[in-house]
Amino acid sequence: MRALAAAATALAAPIPARLLLVSARRAAPRFGYCRASSSARLLRSSCYASTTMGDETSTSASAQVHEPAVQGAGSVKQQISNLVALSLRATVPEVDVEPTVEVCTTKFGDYQCNNAMGLWSKVKGSGTSFRNPNAIGQAIAKNLPACDVIESTSVAGPGFVNIVLSNSWVAKRIQDMLVNSIKTWAPILPVKRLVLDFSSPNIAKEMHVGHLRSTIIGDTLARMFEFSNVDVLRRNHVGDWGTQFGMLIEFLFEKFPEWEEVGSVAIGDLQLFYKASKEKFDNDAEFKDRAQQAVVRLQGGEEKYRSAWKKICEISRNEFDQIYKLLDVQLEEKGESFYNPYIPQVLEGLSNQGFIKESEGARVIFIEGHKIPLIVVKRDGGFNYASTDLAALWYRLNIEKAEWIIYVTDVGQQQHFDMFFKAARMAGWLPDPNEKKFPKTSHVGFGLVLGADGKRFRTRNTEVVRLGDLLDEAKSRSKSELVQRLTDNGKIVDWTEEELEKTSKAVGYGAVKYADLKNNRLTNYTFSFDQMLSDKGNTAVYLQYAHARICSIIRKSNMDVEELKMNGDISLGHPDERVLGLYLIRFAEVVEDACTTLLPNVLCEYLYNLSEMFTRFYTNCQVVGSPEEPSRLLLCEATAIVMRQCFQLLGITPVYKL
């Protein structure tokens, strides 16, 4: 059991009602659980406009408002919104309204302000001098502050304000990034610290393909928030404190009398060890009795049982760490056992508030809209996953001071989270989800990984696919195809074995990740090595080739790109140069969008579109040997940098030659 001294003071006093949080995790089988100023006010509010923070959110009445971006910081969309906010204040000072700015879908602008119609509905009939929405739009355009960002504006239809960005400003923004790093393009989000609860396998059960989505999606979300300067607490809420441990401990004692000396080699396949103990539990009444008593002894703190529990956890944790190392995923484990000491006082506080009721021998919370209650104490008086999660949520809000807690699990657990969030709001601990305040909670649901038959992805003998085996095969296939292609074009002699190994690993693992992340996470997707390792279409392999080609162009120029960054200038005279430059500077708002919607596929779509735009630019704009070579090389470098940052956010290692 981990030391909890840091939280002792917090737990010594009664828990304030608003901080007691009702939690219940997914419904789980008995033997395992897996998670897989006025103007300043306007500027601040623009950060919150039109955002949906995840599938479902809950927010707290004690909102924490963060300061707006400094001049020139944040995404382009944020900066345009700031300018529009000042214009709105001058145009309709009597109306409190948030800027509505979107990317323009017509040829008449780059961004569009869509506030006019909404404002008209608020001011007409009030003696306003405006005659229609178009007049309001004209006023908004006229009142935009003079600056070097906007080249021109026009007003269309019922007041849509089309905004064209200045080419020189776009070019300068790109050059500033090249000099000062892409980190200067990080979006500014209205949150400072969050907890991401993802992966969450069960101790003594090997990670399989079912854990792939939670681990990859969670890691990408963490990377995007971290890039955006949010303090992310990556939490692995492993199942390490359930009924199954009595079974596993007794089986360990029986199989290995000298169990203190046992390591992973002795136990062998931990998955088989689990299956064997489960079979004995189901078929041996005496063993079952001993196992059930072992749970009591473990939870009672008996040293022998605690030591055996730690041994099993250690062996299992080592196996998890191997997978996380392959995937380059960082997590801090705080499993079910970590929160166990917090449960009694948390439940006592809820009970004192009158939310916990007796029902058929159990203690429950009744949730409006649900036929079944939320069980927080079982009939036998034992705690369950709901009570553990309740304590975890209390800890995350009170000890870790998280503003946003995000849970990444499959969509099948949506009902649980709906009950969880409704219970928290019912108790007054979190306000209505339509209020854009902190802290908040979100469930990031995801669909299934399917096989070619349309059913859950399994091996031929119906076993779930082990994640380690899947990654090994991806690398093996990638290396075979790479060696074959290099042999066919006579370039194999230019590659060392180390280069082949590193490249095949980057391409193979990246292909698996991207094939998952490019899909809307809410949907199922079909796992296919042939599709994900294809060098055509929207695949990681295609994108790796696109990046490697840009690197090759820069190398062939024989120019010092680092010197160009400091002394060169970017010109966007050709239409395709401008299209590429404009898309490059939208990177920050894409990351912002992916964070606020909790949809990694938004970033994948941007990365793929960027590679397509670069291809069109390169086809129509000669780089090496052209009069515009220095400028166009800088566009190449900027594209490569943005692509690499996208790869990094997706957890993919970029390759520089293929």
XYZ file of C-alpha atoms in Angstrom:
658
model
C 0.000 0.000 0.000
C 1.376 3.347 -0.974
C 2.097 6.018 1.646
C -0.808 8.429 2.011
C 0.666 10.846 4.534
C 0.344 13.792 2.152
C -3.423 13.425 2.212
C -3.881 12.696 5.903
C -4.748 16.262 6.850
C -7.310 16.514 4.074
C -9.046 13.378 5.273
C -8.940 14.186 8.963
C -11.777 16.719 8.726
C -15.274 16.051 7.354
C -15.364 16.278 3.597
C -17.207 19.387 2.298
C -20.384 18.458 0.490
C -19.453 20.170 -2.758
C -16.230 18.171 -2.906
C -17.710 14.788 -2.320
C -18.120 13.269 -5.722
C -20.258 10.367 -6.703
C -18.435 7.976 -8.921
C -19.116 4.637 -10.370
C -16.989 2.862 -12.859
C -18.107 0.648 -15.608
C -20.149 -2.413 -14.850
C -17.515 -5.105 -14.586
C -17.387 -8.861 -14.339
C -16.587 -10.371 -10.996
C -13.087 -11.443 -11.880
C -11.667 -8.395 -13.545
C -12.126 -4.785 -14.394
C -10.460 -2.858 -17.152
C -10.659 0.732 -18.083
C -9.152 0.628 -20.748
C -12.076 44.740 -18.141
C -15.139 44.698 -20.363
C -12.941 44.081 -23.391
C -10.823 41.686 -21.378
C -13.970 39.815 -20.407
C -14.945 39.559 -24.065
C -11.516 38.272 -24.945
C -11.723 35.630 -22.249
C -15.153 34.535 -23.276
C -14.028 33.980 -26.845
C -11.862 31.159 -25.609
C -15.006 29.321 -24.539
C -17.123 29.904 -27.618
C -18.618 26.940 -29.447
C -16.728 24.242 -27.601
C -17.870 20.828 -26.558
C -15.491 19.276 -24.121
C -15.920 15.596 -24.851
C -18.878 13.278 -25.158
C -20.468 14.523 -21.965
C -19.163 17.065 -19.508
C -19.882 18.222 -16.014
C -18.670 21.556 -14.694
C -18.252 23.174 -11.306
C -19.850 26.352 -10.056
C -16.469 27.527 -8.800
C -15.216 28.455 -12.267
C -11.584 29.252 -12.740
C -11.141 31.931 -15.412
C -7.716 32.076 -16.996
C -6.191 35.159 -18.545
C -6.502 35.612 -22.319
C -3.691 35.150 -24.766
C -1.060 37.823 -25.043
C -0.905 39.728 -28.308
C 0.165 37.398 -31.116
C -0.141 34.248 -29.032
C -2.566 31.398 -29.475
C -4.130 30.120 -32.672
C -4.970 32.301 -35.660
C -8.650 31.723 -34.963
C -8.149 32.938 -31.391
C -6.433 36.078 -32.643
C -9.170 36.816 -35.193
C -11.751 36.218 -32.457
C -9.964 38.736 -30.244
C -10.162 41.356 -33.015
C -13.826 40.576 -33.654
C -14.535 40.850 -29.921
C -13.210 44.430 -29.940
C -15.296 45.212 -33.034
C -18.446 43.779 -31.466
C -17.927 45.899 -28.380
C -17.724 49.012 -30.565
C -20.633 47.947 -32.795
C -23.172 46.845 -30.182
C -21.826 47.957 -26.782
C -25.216 47.272 -25.185
C -25.117 43.553 -26.093
C -22.882 41.000 -24.387
C -21.977 38.580 -27.164
C -19.187 36.118 -27.897
C -17.394 36.246 -31.248
C -18.431 33.557 -33.703
C -15.488 32.997 -36.042
C -14.985 30.043 -38.351
C -12.744 29.094 -41.263
C -14.372 30.499 -44.401
C -15.646 27.876 -46.842
C -15.906 30.249 -49.816
C -13.284 31.850 -52.045
C -14.105 35.300 -50.649
C -12.232 34.967 -47.383
C -9.998 32.959 -45.098
C -12.102 33.377 -41.950
C -15.683 34.453 -41.441
C -17.506 36.232 -38.612
C -21.089 34.988 -38.309
C -22.417 37.218 -35.489
C -24.641 39.558 -37.506
C -27.822 37.482 -37.727
C -27.771 36.606 -34.053
C -27.207 40.230 -33.101
C -30.060 41.366 -35.348
C -32.483 39.109 -33.505
C -31.436 40.779 -30.252
C -31.509 44.464 -31.323
C -34.349 44.751 -33.847
C -37.360 46.564 -32.476
C -35.226 48.230 -29.802
C -34.745 51.516 -31.635
C -31.470 50.421 -33.195
C -30.102 52.340 -36.166
C -29.355 49.095 -37.972
C -31.922 48.202 -40.663
C -30.963 44.552 -41.229
C -28.290 41.936 -40.482
C -26.199 43.054 -43.442
C -25.908 46.541 -41.924
C -24.645 44.996 -38.696
C -22.125 42.975 -40.689
C -20.922 46.108 -42.446
C -20.444 47.791 -39.067
C -18.534 44.816 -37.658
C -16.199 44.881 -40.658
C -15.701 48.649 -40.361
C -14.982 48.473 -36.614
C -12.300 45.800 -36.852
C -9.108 47.331 -35.408
C -6.497 48.375 -37.929
C -3.679 45.823 -37.828
C -1.243 43.923 -39.986
C -3.254 40.710 -39.723
C -6.161 41.565 -42.027
C -5.693 42.417 -45.692
C -9.342 43.046 -46.568
C -12.939 42.322 -45.603
C -16.225 41.927 -47.411
C -19.794 41.363 -46.290
C -22.023 38.751 -47.876
C -25.729 37.954 -47.581
C -27.231 38.487 -44.137
C -24.076 40.011 -42.651
C -21.427 37.328 -43.006
C -18.083 39.140 -42.640
C -15.408 37.548 -44.822
C -11.871 38.221 -43.613
C -8.811 37.862 -45.844
C -5.498 37.543 -44.056
C -2.488 39.543 -45.159
C 0.061 37.472 -47.100
C 2.907 39.270 -45.373
C 1.401 38.468 -41.945
C 0.949 34.800 -42.841
C 4.552 34.644 -44.087
C 5.825 36.391 -40.966
C 3.934 33.970 -38.721
C 5.585 31.038 -40.460
C 9.040 32.635 -40.277
C 8.582 33.392 -36.577
C 7.816 29.710 -36.007
C 10.906 28.652 -37.952
C 13.086 30.893 -35.779
C 11.414 30.412 -32.413
C 10.137 26.802 -32.707
C 6.696 25.367 -33.290
C 6.035 25.516 -29.560
C 5.144 29.184 -30.139
C 2.136 27.882 -32.097
C 0.715 26.063 -29.117
C -2.943 26.942 -28.592
C -4.050 28.573 -25.353
C -6.680 26.470 -23.638
C -8.950 27.491 -20.727
C -7.600 24.752 -18.472
C -4.359 24.452 -16.550
C -4.380 20.929 -15.074
C -6.217 17.765 -15.942
C -6.214 14.072 -15.175
C -6.293 11.608 -18.045
C -7.393 8.164 -16.944
C -6.525 5.698 -19.708
C -5.241 2.229 -20.561
C -6.109 0.705 -17.168
C -5.568 -3.035 -17.689
C -6.157 -5.666 -15.018
C -3.278 -6.985 -12.972
C -2.533 -10.616 -13.827
C -4.195 -10.286 -17.206
C -2.027 -9.661 -20.226
C -2.632 -6.568 -22.327
C -4.393 -7.415 -25.569
C -5.806 -5.606 -28.601
C -8.765 -4.500 -26.496
C -6.401 -2.181 -24.586
C -4.983 -0.692 -27.775
C -7.571 2.029 -28.313
C -7.656 3.302 -24.728
C -3.856 3.435 -24.555
C -3.301 5.098 -27.933
C -6.205 7.543 -27.729
C -5.336 8.503 -24.157
C -1.670 9.023 -24.984
C -2.485 11.239 -27.982
C -4.892 13.355 -25.960
C -2.220 13.718 -23.274
C 0.386 14.751 -25.846
C -1.923 17.385 -27.372
C -2.788 18.901 -24.005
C 0.861 18.848 -22.921
C 1.848 20.627 -26.155
C -0.805 23.214 -25.242
C 0.984 23.833 -21.918
C -1.564 21.998 -19.792
C -0.300 20.066 -16.790
C -1.454 16.523 -17.592
C -1.559 13.843 -14.909
C -1.420 10.575 -16.831
C -3.143 8.000 -14.663
C -3.188 4.250 -15.083
C -6.125 3.099 -12.937
C -5.191 -0.575 -13.027
C -7.456 -3.246 -11.574
C -5.307 -4.364 -8.660
C -7.746 -4.708 -5.756
C -10.577 -7.047 -6.659
C -12.012 -10.415 -5.693
C -9.733 -12.171 -8.169
C -6.708 -11.540 -5.957
C -7.844 -14.021 -3.337
C -7.962 -16.618 -6.097
C -4.563 -15.645 -7.498
C -2.855 -15.520 -4.098
C -4.116 -18.933 -3.004
C -3.091 -20.413 -6.353
C 0.356 -18.863 -5.954
C 0.708 -20.422 -2.483
C -0.377 -23.803 -3.823
C 1.788 -23.857 -6.932
C 4.874 -22.306 -5.366
C 5.427 -23.059 -1.653
C 8.550 -20.882 -1.874
C 6.532 -18.099 -3.497
C 8.710 -15.318 -2.047
C 11.441 -16.291 -4.512
C 9.133 -16.603 -7.501
C 9.672 -14.349 -10.496
C 8.020 -13.972 -13.854
C 10.144 -16.799 -15.304
C 8.851 -19.274 -12.755
C 5.225 -18.312 -13.207
C 5.693 -18.249 -16.947
C 2.724 -16.992 -18.899
C 0.787 -14.857 -16.451
C -2.322 -15.145 -18.592
C -2.211 -18.940 -18.343
C -1.571 -18.636 -14.614
C -4.733 -16.551 -14.285
C -6.793 -19.003 -16.348
C -5.596 -21.973 -14.322
C -6.432 -20.287 -11.037
C -9.862 -19.297 -12.337
C -10.592 -22.838 -13.448
C -9.639 -24.181 -10.028
C -11.787 -21.518 -8.346
C -14.806 -22.549 -10.423
C -14.387 -26.293 -9.872
C -12.866 -26.718 -6.416
C -15.208 -25.670 -3.575
C -12.503 -25.930 -0.924
C -10.117 -23.789 -2.960
C -12.926 -21.287 -3.538
C -13.480 -20.966 0.205
C -9.776 -20.403 0.802
C -9.675 -17.827 -1.988
C -12.597 -15.894 -0.532
C -10.941 -15.879 2.871
C -7.743 -14.707 1.233
C -9.565 -11.593 -0.022
C -10.601 -10.767 3.542
C -7.057 -11.295 4.800
C -5.609 -9.192 1.988
C -8.000 -6.302 2.566
C -7.491 -6.676 6.315
C -3.776 -6.005 5.836
C -2.326 -9.426 6.745
C 1.327 -9.207 5.816
C 1.690 -12.575 4.063
C -1.208 -11.813 1.760
C -0.100 -8.262 1.123
C 3.365 -9.531 0.180
C 1.947 -12.119 -2.201
C -0.325 -9.454 -3.723
C 2.680 -7.196 -4.273
C 4.565 -10.056 -5.951
C 1.772 -10.711 -8.437
C 1.385 -6.993 -9.145
C 5.121 -6.649 -9.720
C 5.248 -9.457 -12.264
C 2.206 -8.135 -14.101
C 3.454 -4.554 -14.023
C 6.728 -5.568 -15.650
C 4.768 -7.053 -18.566
C 2.687 -3.895 -18.933
C 5.819 -1.762 -18.926
C 7.248 -3.711 -21.871
C 4.175 -2.846 -23.961
C 4.207 0.789 -22.871
C 7.879 0.996 -23.830
C 7.133 -0.359 -27.305
C 4.295 2.130 -27.718
C 6.359 4.977 -26.182
C 3.565 5.680 -23.713
C 4.174 7.270 -20.329
C 1.796 6.548 -17.447
C 1.801 6.868 -13.676
C 0.071 3.993 -11.988
C -2.463 4.775 -9.312
C -4.579 1.672 -9.214
C -7.697 0.760 -7.279
C -5.695 -0.106 -4.173
C -4.251 3.418 -3.958
C -7.681 4.930 -3.292
C -8.950 2.274 -0.875
C -8.122 4.247 2.330
C -10.264 7.154 1.145
C -13.486 5.226 0.631
C -15.022 5.180 4.167
C -15.046 8.934 4.748
C -16.163 9.675 1.200
C -19.152 7.357 1.587
C -19.864 8.735 5.050
C -20.017 12.252 3.653
C -22.405 11.193 0.905
C -24.550 9.331 3.387
C -24.729 12.369 5.664
C -26.004 14.343 2.677
C -28.789 11.830 2.291
C -27.802 10.471 -1.097
C -27.008 6.895 -0.098
C -30.030 4.673 0.519
C -30.533 1.069 1.621
C -31.876 -1.235 -1.111
C -32.139 -5.036 -0.930
C -29.289 -5.232 1.527
C -26.977 -2.997 -0.458
C -26.261 0.721 -0.198
C -27.076 2.635 -3.376
C -27.640 6.016 -4.976
C -30.790 6.369 -7.069
C -30.223 8.255 -10.332
C -33.068 9.965 -12.149
C -33.635 8.453 -15.587
C -32.124 5.075 -14.716
C -34.064 2.002 -13.635
C -31.166 0.537 -11.709
C -29.416 2.372 -8.863
C -25.731 3.042 -8.466
C -24.429 0.461 -5.981
C -21.697 1.853 -3.751
C -21.615 -0.854 -1.042
C -22.404 -4.504 -1.781
C -24.790 -6.669 0.249
C -21.893 -8.260 2.088
C -20.663 -4.815 3.145
C -17.739 -4.844 0.760
C -16.680 -1.956 -1.420
C -16.798 -2.221 -5.200
C -15.506 -0.422 -8.255
C -18.061 2.373 -7.779
C -16.842 3.137 -4.269
C -13.219 2.992 -5.423
C -13.898 5.364 -8.291
C -15.782 7.708 -6.007
C -12.706 7.975 -3.783
C -10.476 8.389 -6.845
C -12.522 11.308 -8.103
C -12.430 12.934 -4.658
C -8.644 12.556 -4.610
C -8.212 13.975 -8.108
C -10.203 17.090 -7.317
C -8.990 17.733 -3.766
C -5.433 16.436 -3.642
C -4.320 16.646 -7.265
C -6.394 19.819 -7.900
C -7.441 18.753 -11.383
C -9.785 21.055 -13.297
C -10.755 18.415 -15.825
C -10.905 14.657 -15.328
C -11.124 12.600 -18.527
C -11.876 8.874 -18.627
C -10.960 6.902 -21.752
C -12.975 3.674 -22.037
C -15.119 1.860 -24.600
C -18.544 3.231 -25.582
C -20.206 0.276 -23.887
C -19.569 1.994 -20.562
C -21.424 5.178 -21.519
C -24.387 4.361 -19.270
C -22.124 4.101 -16.270
C -20.615 7.500 -16.955
C -24.036 9.015 -17.563
C -25.042 7.795 -14.082
C -21.730 8.943 -12.637
C -22.041 12.499 -13.971
C -25.755 12.801 -13.135
C -25.099 11.693 -9.568
C -22.344 14.308 -9.192
C -24.641 17.046 -10.472
C -27.555 15.783 -8.381
C -25.435 16.154 -5.243
C -24.476 19.701 -6.242
C -20.800 18.931 -6.619
C -20.750 19.698 -10.348
C -23.108 22.151 -12.078
C -25.072 21.841 -15.294
C -22.882 20.660 -18.205
C -24.027 23.584 -20.358
C -22.088 25.938 -18.097
C -18.547 26.387 -19.338
C -16.814 26.244 -15.963
C -14.298 24.108 -14.154
C -13.734 21.508 -12.881
C -15.432 19.191 -15.301
C -15.530 15.501 -16.118
C -15.691 13.820 -19.523
C -16.027 10.313 -20.837
C -14.037 9.602 -23.992
C -15.771 6.587 -25.468
C -14.450 4.459 -28.316
C -15.700 1.618 -30.475
C -14.445 -1.914 -30.998
C -11.506 -3.234 -33.004
C -12.995 -5.683 -35.527
C -11.555 -8.460 -37.634
C -12.145 -9.049 -41.345
C -15.289 -11.001 -40.431
C -16.818 -7.936 -38.822
C -16.626 -9.473 -35.362
C -14.412 -8.593 -32.406
C -10.760 -8.980 -33.460
C -9.466 -12.370 -32.294
C -6.954 -15.023 -33.253
C -8.017 -18.202 -35.058
C -8.406 -20.072 -31.795
C -10.829 -17.358 -30.599
C -8.324 -15.881 -28.144
C -8.031 -12.101 -27.926
C -4.989 -10.820 -29.801
C -2.053 -10.044 -27.558
C -0.811 -6.517 -28.021
C 2.854 -7.513 -27.976
C 2.317 -10.077 -30.757
C 0.390 -7.565 -32.836
C 3.151 -4.961 -32.608
C 5.826 -7.546 -33.432
C 3.957 -8.554 -36.566
C 3.496 -4.939 -37.641
C 7.245 -4.346 -37.395
C 8.057 -7.621 -39.143
C 5.746 -6.901 -42.071
C 7.039 -3.363 -42.334
C 10.646 -4.557 -42.457
C 9.900 -7.198 -45.103
C 8.245 -4.657 -47.377
C 11.018 -2.097 -46.822
C 13.786 -4.601 -47.595
C 11.944 -5.813 -50.702
C 11.477 -2.295 -52.055
C 15.080 -1.264 -51.342
C 16.337 -4.465 -52.955
C 14.215 -3.886 -56.058
C 15.483 -0.329 -56.569
C 19.092 -1.204 -55.720
C 19.310 0.987 -52.632
C 19.569 -1.741 -50.017
C 23.360 -1.275 -49.926
C 22.849 2.247 -48.597
C 21.091 0.990 -45.459
C 22.594 -0.498 -42.319
C 20.811 -3.194 -40.361
C 20.308 -0.731 -37.530
C 18.633 1.735 -39.900
C 16.374 -0.982 -41.245
C 15.382 -2.052 -37.755
C 14.687 1.465 -36.497
C 12.774 2.465 -39.615
C 10.634 -0.669 -39.726
C 9.782 -0.201 -36.068
C 8.826 3.456 -36.575
C 6.769 2.676 -39.664
C 5.145 -0.476 -38.280
C 4.175 0.859 -34.883
C 3.168 4.180 -36.431
C 0.922 2.386 -38.905
C -0.930 0.598 -36.113
C -1.432 3.814 -34.165
C -2.520 5.918 -37.126
C -4.952 3.309 -38.408
C -6.711 3.592 -35.083
C -6.465 7.345 -34.522
C -7.608 8.440 -37.985
C -11.066 7.059 -37.312
C -13.663 8.863 -35.281
C -13.073 7.132 -31.957
C -16.798 6.565 -31.406
C -16.982 4.115 -34.293
C -15.714 0.562 -34.659
C -12.890 -0.021 -37.122
C -11.588 -3.063 -38.952
C -8.009 -4.067 -38.223
C -6.084 -4.849 -41.414
C -2.308 -5.011 -41.720
C -2.572 -4.773 -45.533
C -4.495 -1.502 -45.352
C -2.548 0.137 -42.572
C 0.842 -0.726 -44.120
C -0.145 0.475 -47.594
C 1.869 3.388 -48.987
C -1.220 4.766 -50.744
C -4.128 6.682 -49.287
C -4.589 8.011 -45.802
C -2.077 5.835 -43.969
C 0.904 6.475 -41.729
C 3.178 4.855 -44.321
C 2.036 7.319 -47.007
C 2.598 10.202 -44.594
C 6.046 8.920 -43.639
C 6.962 8.834 -47.341
C 5.632 12.375 -47.786
C 7.764 13.609 -44.887
C 10.849 11.738 -46.097
C 10.398 13.267 -49.572
C 10.373 16.802 -48.116
C 13.558 16.008 -46.215
C 15.108 14.727 -49.449
C 14.202 17.953 -51.305
C 15.888 20.022 -48.608
C 19.004 17.833 -48.655
C 19.287 18.017 -52.461
C 19.187 21.817 -52.413
C 22.579 21.913 -50.660
C 21.457 25.108 -48.955
C 21.884 25.903 -45.276
C 18.291 25.896 -44.100
C 19.222 27.052 -40.611
C 20.839 30.150 -42.104
C 17.822 30.667 -44.348
C 15.570 30.662 -41.297
C 17.497 33.604 -39.852
C 18.093 35.608 -43.044
C 15.619 34.424 -45.665
C 12.156 35.688 -46.503
C 9.000 33.812 -47.407
C 6.909 34.992 -50.335
C 3.419 33.701 -51.030
C 3.018 35.009 -54.575
C 1.820 31.767 -56.163
C -1.741 30.625 -55.267
C -0.476 27.221 -54.124
C 2.152 28.871 -51.929
C -0.584 30.854 -50.237
C -2.848 27.842 -49.791
C -0.015 25.885 -48.189
C 1.063 28.786 -45.970
C -2.472 29.457 -44.810
C -3.008 25.803 -43.955
C 0.266 25.661 -42.047
C -0.722 28.502 -39.717
C -4.043 26.791 -38.956
C -2.143 24.048 -37.130
C -2.726 25.596 -33.687
C -6.497 25.815 -34.063
C -6.616 22.221 -35.266
C -4.858 21.104 -32.089
C -7.218 23.335 -30.123
C -10.218 21.741 -31.832
C -8.917 18.219 -31.237
C -8.426 19.025 -27.546
C -11.815 20.639 -26.978
C -13.710 17.886 -28.805
C -11.408 15.118 -27.562
C -11.198 13.747 -31.123
C -7.670 12.762 -32.267
C -8.929 12.065 -35.813
C -9.203 15.863 -36.296
C -5.392 16.038 -36.131
C -5.009 13.033 -38.450
C -7.254 14.672 -41.040
C -5.175 17.854 -40.854
C -1.918 15.923 -41.286
C -3.207 14.056 -44.327
C -4.626 17.241 -45.929
C -1.330 19.032 -45.279
C 0.593 16.336 -47.129
C -1.847 16.602 -50.068
C -1.493 20.390 -50.155
C 2.276 20.098 -50.118
C 2.151 17.667 -53.034
C 0.078 20.158 -55.058
C 2.482 22.972 -54.099
C 5.530 20.920 -55.086
C 3.924 19.865 -58.374
C 3.094 23.431 -59.401
C 5.962 25.328 -57.779
C 9.519 24.320 -58.665
C 11.719 24.460 -55.607
C 15.341 23.501 -56.290
C 16.876 25.653 -59.008
C 14.045 28.178 -59.170
C 14.403 31.936 -58.489
C 12.098 31.390 -55.526
C 14.178 28.524 -54.132
C 15.084 30.143 -50.755
C 11.480 31.054 -50.000
C 10.111 27.724 -51.139
C 12.725 25.806 -49.181
C 11.495 27.602 -46.068
C 7.943 26.485 -46.907
C 9.272 22.932 -47.274
C 11.013 23.169 -43.911
C 7.923 24.623 -42.243
C 5.800 21.805 -43.645
C 8.251 19.177 -42.425
C 8.324 20.744 -38.946
C 4.537 20.811 -38.698
C 4.305 17.229 -39.942
C 6.859 16.104 -37.373
C 4.915 17.852 -34.624
C 1.747 16.093 -35.769
C 3.610 12.790 -35.685
C 4.845 13.551 -32.184
C 1.337 14.355 -30.961
C 0.112 11.073 -32.436
C 2.939 9.145 -30.779
C 4.548 8.297 -34.136
C 8.309 8.425 -34.754
C 9.012 10.232 -38.062
C 11.515 8.834 -40.548
C 13.793 11.018 -42.650
C 14.483 8.637 -45.513
C 12.574 5.758 -47.063
